[in-house]
Amino acid sequence: MKKLLSIAIAAIMLLSFAACGQNPDAVTSPDEETSSAAPSPEVPETITDSHENEFTLPMNLNRIIVLNSGVYEMICVLGKDDIVIGVNDSTNYPASAETKEKFGDWKEPNVEKILEAKPDAVIGYASYLSSGIAQQITDAGIPVIMLDFYVPSEIPGEVEILGKMLDAEERAEEFISDIEDIQKLVAERTKDVDPITVYYEGYTDYKSVGKGSGGTELMELANVKSLTADQNVEYPEISDEWVLEANPQMIIKLVSSTKEIMGDKITDTAAVKGLYSSIVSRPGWNNIDAVKNGKMLILYSRIGTNPLGTAMAPLYIAKTAYPDKFEDIDPDEYLGNMLKKYWGDELTGIWSYTE
Amino acid sequence: MKNALHIERELEKYNAHQAKGRRLIATLFVLLIVCIIVSASVGSSSVNFEIVLKTLCSYFSGVAVEDVYRSIVMDVRLPRVFCAVFAGASLSMAGLIMQGVFQNPLVSPYTLGVSNGASFGASLAIIMSAKLSFLGFGIYLTPIFAFIFSMLTMLLVYTISKLTNHDTRTLILSGVAIGYLFSALVSALKYISDVQSLPELVFWSMGSLSGLKWNVVFLLLMVFAVCFVISICKGWNLNVMALGYEESTALGVDYRKMLVLSFVVTTILTATSVAFTGVIGFVGLIAPHVTRMLIGGDYRYCIPASALMGSLLLLISDTLARTMFSPVEIPVGIITSFIGVPFFLYLIVRRRKV
């Protein structure tokens, strides 16, 4: 019993000494703390992604996998594509994507291959990446950053996050500032107009855009009035007879890059002309004001709901809607400048089409 | 004397059965006319019965109608109403014949894989539209591909069943298996498609009657009319086939020839509808069952009654699909199930009670 007691006392004493040895300044009064002249340690800056996940900066990313083609494009704009070791299967633009290893689908990527590659981080499609797979990657100690890059109002914030993450803040800020300059120009020129009504159609026939969608925001930026802005469904299928009666003054149609009828490498306008005539020849559409007045704009998806489109789509829409306000403005010139400055490309091919 | 009485009783029964069949056909026909009028009078625009009537009268008298209303009635609403009528009739008639020939209540026009083949063709056309543009099909690329692939699927199923001398069980099994194969191919296409093409694939596979023109109505009508006449002419043979291979052969019906004919008729009916409307479920399964529950299995009455029942089901469903959340439309396949299934279950329960 005595032996046990002595061991216990010895242990308590040892622990007390250890505690004192660890931090001799640990026991300080609050007064002492506030009067200390030493500078307080800086709180590390953090960023928050689209899923409210917080990451501490600097992230020191040297090897990342990107599963969102829009994010990859922006990483190239920021000049950081050399740290990307792999992308999802359908990311094939800009050209450097072709040289990157492929890690499967954008919704359900190959998780084993990703874990084996041991990247510093994975950037996923916030709205689409399988949450189960994202959790598996996170559980393996690899941070998963969720970004969308398709809602105009969120894009500047997302570009900023990407800039901070990749240590390319200046370039990101410059890009955001250029986008905002174009948006301001459109806002300035359209501030006194009586907004015209617009029917906006996405890649699928009669699929429009409702509340909270990227397309609705693009139209708000151009100060035109979307017929379907108040619909609670994000991508509603709209009744054709309702469109006929609503009689929009302008029609906007977005064309997917996979259709290969518009784009930087397409120079023959025959296919896009075919699309134009197929839309105007829909049952009864010859009675719509927009068709009668030739106010239909077909936009290539690269200037749709994405970083470049956030600036360029409102400009093209506003120019078509209110031509007299933009007589001295050539959207192609602005597009050419953006492509040259951030993508290193000359403006070629068909990006927008009106008749 | 006893025999004469028995024959007389049977004759009475037969006549009563015939009268019941005729009554149902007449009732369904009147109901369909009423539904066509109601459906043509409602929609997402303000075009109502009066405007529809005025528009139709304007062709015979000097009544003036605004161009936009004329467009809505003549170019949008009426073609859609009649597409629903003929597509519903085609699917239901195809389902009836297949359920009879295969003597299996679970068979629908889609059991043998027609819809899976069509979905694969349509998906291919949507994803590869750029590469296939040289064919010059324009906006008809998707329906043409859907039709071609559904016919190819059936050809494959037919060839396999031919190896077993057209055994009906083999036909169903090979149809289901090949259906699964095409379904897997559609999944593969969905898997490789990007965020831009995927919504279009999903949209097509849920079925829709929007944007269809009069030329589609006439095509559906022609196909339905030809198949209807053939089926009605062979109504007796179909009745006999319900007795099975041996009995029908003994009664002088060429069972195998009838099987092939039914196979061709149902395939063409289903493939044509699916090509333009996408995959609309339940009409071809439930409408024939409901018809048989009401008037029994005599094909001479079942064929027209089932076609009318299919028209009614699809027309009511589509009218609801385009008006319930106006101006937003919901996929018609969802509504056909919501309306068809409870009615079907009600009939099953009622029949069991009796």
Short mmCIF file of N, CA, C and O in Angstrom, two decimals, chain A residues 109-156:
data_model
loop_
_atom_site.label_atom_id
_atom_site.label_comp_id
_atom_site.label_asym_id
_atom_site.label_seq_id
_atom_site.Cartn_x
_atom_site.Cartn_y
_atom_site.Cartn_z
N PRO A 109 -15.99 10.46 -60.85
CA PRO A 109 -14.64 10.18 -61.34
C PRO A 109 -14.10 8.88 -60.75
O PRO A 109 -14.70 8.29 -59.85
N ASN A 110 -12.94 8.48 -61.26
CA ASN A 110 -12.30 7.24 -60.81
C ASN A 110 -11.57 7.51 -59.50
O ASN A 110 -10.45 8.02 -59.47
N VAL A 111 -12.22 7.17 -58.40
CA VAL A 111 -11.69 7.55 -57.08
C VAL A 111 -10.37 6.83 -56.76
O VAL A 111 -9.45 7.42 -56.19
N GLU A 112 -10.25 5.58 -57.17
CA GLU A 112 -9.01 4.84 -56.89
C GLU A 112 -7.82 5.49 -57.59
O GLU A 112 -6.76 5.64 -57.02
N LYS A 113 -8.05 5.86 -58.84
CA LYS A 113 -6.97 6.48 -59.62
C LYS A 113 -6.57 7.82 -58.99
O LYS A 113 -5.39 8.16 -58.95
N ILE A 114 -7.58 8.55 -58.50
CA ILE A 114 -7.30 9.84 -57.88
C ILE A 114 -6.47 9.64 -56.61
O ILE A 114 -5.46 10.32 -56.40
N LEU A 115 -6.87 8.69 -55.78
CA LEU A 115 -6.14 8.46 -54.52
C LEU A 115 -4.71 8.01 -54.81
O LEU A 115 -3.77 8.42 -54.14
N GLU A 116 -4.57 7.18 -55.84
CA GLU A 116 -3.25 6.66 -56.19
C GLU A 116 -2.33 7.78 -56.66
O GLU A 116 -1.13 7.76 -56.41
N ALA A 117 -2.92 8.79 -57.33
CA ALA A 117 -2.10 9.89 -57.87
C ALA A 117 -1.62 10.82 -56.76
O ALA A 117 -0.72 11.64 -56.98
N LYS A 118 -2.22 10.73 -55.57
CA LYS A 118 -1.88 11.55 -54.41
C LYS A 118 -1.75 13.04 -54.73
O LYS A 118 -0.69 13.65 -54.53
N PRO A 119 -2.81 13.64 -55.25
CA PRO A 119 -2.71 15.09 -55.53
C PRO A 119 -2.77 15.90 -54.23
O PRO A 119 -3.19 15.39 -53.20
N ASP A 120 -2.34 17.16 -54.31
CA ASP A 120 -2.43 18.03 -53.12
C ASP A 120 -3.89 18.41 -52.88
O ASP A 120 -4.27 18.73 -51.75
N ALA A 121 -4.68 18.47 -53.95
CA ALA A 121 -6.10 18.80 -53.81
C ALA A 121 -6.84 18.38 -55.08
O ALA A 121 -6.23 18.17 -56.13
N VAL A 122 -8.16 18.24 -54.94
CA VAL A 122 -9.01 17.94 -56.09
C VAL A 122 -10.04 19.07 -56.18
O VAL A 122 -10.60 19.47 -55.16
N ILE A 123 -10.26 19.59 -57.38
CA ILE A 123 -11.32 20.60 -57.53
C ILE A 123 -12.48 19.95 -58.27
O ILE A 123 -12.33 19.45 -59.38
N GLY A 124 -13.64 19.91 -57.62
CA GLY A 124 -14.80 19.23 -58.19
C GLY A 124 -15.88 20.20 -58.60
O GLY A 124 -15.86 21.38 -58.24
N TYR A 125 -16.85 19.67 -59.36
CA TYR A 125 -18.00 20.44 -59.83
C TYR A 125 -18.98 20.52 -58.65
O TYR A 125 -19.60 19.51 -58.30
N ALA A 126 -19.14 21.69 -58.05
CA ALA A 126 -19.91 21.81 -56.81
C ALA A 126 -21.31 21.22 -56.92
O ALA A 126 -21.79 20.55 -56.02
N SER A 127 -21.98 21.48 -58.06
CA SER A 127 -23.37 21.04 -58.16
C SER A 127 -23.52 19.60 -58.61
O SER A 127 -24.61 19.06 -58.59
N TYR A 128 -22.45 19.00 -59.09
CA TYR A 128 -22.62 17.68 -59.70
C TYR A 128 -21.74 16.57 -59.14
O TYR A 128 -22.11 15.41 -59.24
N LEU A 129 -20.58 16.88 -58.59
CA LEU A 129 -19.68 15.81 -58.15
C LEU A 129 -20.36 14.98 -57.07
O LEU A 129 -20.92 15.51 -56.10
N SER A 130 -20.30 13.65 -57.24
CA SER A 130 -20.94 12.74 -56.29
C SER A 130 -20.43 13.01 -54.88
O SER A 130 -19.22 13.03 -54.64
N SER A 131 -21.36 13.22 -53.95
CA SER A 131 -20.94 13.57 -52.58
C SER A 131 -20.22 12.39 -51.93
O SER A 131 -19.31 12.57 -51.13
N GLY A 132 -20.61 11.16 -52.30
CA GLY A 132 -19.95 9.97 -51.75
C GLY A 132 -18.50 9.94 -52.15
O GLY A 132 -17.61 9.67 -51.33
N ILE A 133 -18.24 10.22 -53.43
CA ILE A 133 -16.86 10.18 -53.92
C ILE A 133 -16.05 11.32 -53.29
O ILE A 133 -14.92 11.13 -52.87
N ALA A 134 -16.68 12.49 -53.19
CA ALA A 134 -15.98 13.63 -52.58
C ALA A 134 -15.58 13.27 -51.15
O ALA A 134 -14.46 13.58 -50.70
N GLN A 135 -16.47 12.58 -50.43
CA GLN A 135 -16.18 12.20 -49.05
C GLN A 135 -15.03 11.19 -49.00
O GLN A 135 -14.14 11.29 -48.15
N GLN A 136 -15.03 10.24 -49.94
CA GLN A 136 -13.96 9.24 -49.97
C GLN A 136 -12.60 9.91 -50.17
O GLN A 136 -11.61 9.55 -49.54
N ILE A 137 -12.58 10.90 -51.07
CA ILE A 137 -11.31 11.60 -51.34
C ILE A 137 -10.89 12.39 -50.10
O ILE A 137 -9.73 12.37 -49.69
N THR A 138 -11.86 13.07 -49.48
CA THR A 138 -11.57 13.86 -48.27
C THR A 138 -11.08 12.94 -47.15
O THR A 138 -10.11 13.26 -46.45
N ASP A 139 -11.74 11.79 -47.00
CA ASP A 139 -11.34 10.84 -45.95
C ASP A 139 -9.89 10.37 -46.12
O ASP A 139 -9.22 10.01 -45.16
N ALA A 140 -9.45 10.36 -47.38
CA ALA A 140 -8.07 9.93 -47.64
C ALA A 140 -7.08 11.08 -47.39
O ALA A 140 -5.89 10.94 -47.67
N GLY A 141 -7.56 12.19 -46.87
CA GLY A 141 -6.67 13.30 -46.52
C GLY A 141 -6.41 14.27 -47.65
O GLY A 141 -5.53 15.13 -47.56
N ILE A 142 -7.16 14.12 -48.75
CA ILE A 142 -6.96 15.03 -49.89
C ILE A 142 -8.11 16.05 -49.88
O ILE A 142 -9.28 15.65 -49.98
N PRO A 143 -7.80 17.34 -49.76
CA PRO A 143 -8.90 18.31 -49.74
C PRO A 143 -9.64 18.36 -51.08
O PRO A 143 -9.01 18.29 -52.14
N VAL A 144 -10.97 18.43 -51.01
CA VAL A 144 -11.78 18.57 -52.23
C VAL A 144 -12.41 19.96 -52.21
O VAL A 144 -13.15 20.30 -51.28
N ILE A 145 -12.08 20.75 -53.20
CA ILE A 145 -12.60 22.12 -53.27
C ILE A 145 -13.73 22.13 -54.30
O ILE A 145 -13.55 21.68 -55.43
N MET A 146 -14.89 22.59 -53.89
CA MET A 146 -16.07 22.55 -54.76
C MET A 146 -16.34 23.92 -55.39
O MET A 146 -16.66 24.88 -54.67
N LEU A 147 -16.24 23.98 -56.71
CA LEU A 147 -16.53 25.23 -57.42
C LEU A 147 -17.43 24.92 -58.61
O LEU A 147 -17.37 23.85 -59.18
N ASP A 148 -18.27 25.88 -58.98
CA ASP A 148 -19.21 25.67 -60.09
C ASP A 148 -18.78 26.37 -61.37
O ASP A 148 -18.71 25.80 -62.43
N PHE A 149 -18.59 27.68 -61.26
CA PHE A 149 -18.22 28.51 -62.41
C PHE A 149 -19.30 28.58 -63.47
O PHE A 149 -19.02 28.57 -64.66
N TYR A 150 -20.57 28.59 -63.08
CA TYR A 150 -21.59 28.80 -64.11
C TYR A 150 -22.69 29.78 -63.71
O TYR A 150 -23.59 30.06 -64.49
N VAL A 151 -22.62 30.32 -62.48
CA VAL A 151 -23.61 31.33 -62.08
C VAL A 151 -22.90 32.70 -62.09
O VAL A 151 -21.99 32.91 -61.29
N PRO A 152 -23.28 33.58 -63.01
CA PRO A 152 -22.56 34.84 -63.18
C PRO A 152 -22.28 35.59 -61.88
O PRO A 152 -21.17 36.09 -61.68
N SER A 153 -23.27 35.66 -60.96
CA SER A 153 -23.04 36.45 -59.75
C SER A 153 -22.01 35.78 -58.82
O SER A 153 -21.43 36.44 -57.98
N GLU A 154 -21.80 34.48 -59.00
CA GLU A 154 -20.84 33.80 -58.14
C GLU A 154 -19.45 33.72 -58.77
O GLU A 154 -18.47 33.43 -58.10
N ILE A 155 -19.39 33.94 -60.09
CA ILE A 155 -18.13 33.73 -60.79
C ILE A 155 -17.00 34.63 -60.27
O ILE A 155 -15.91 34.14 -59.98
N PRO A 156 -17.21 35.96 -60.08
CA PRO A 156 -16.09 36.78 -59.59
C PRO A 156 -15.53 36.24 -58.28
O PRO A 156 -14.31 36.14 -58.10
#
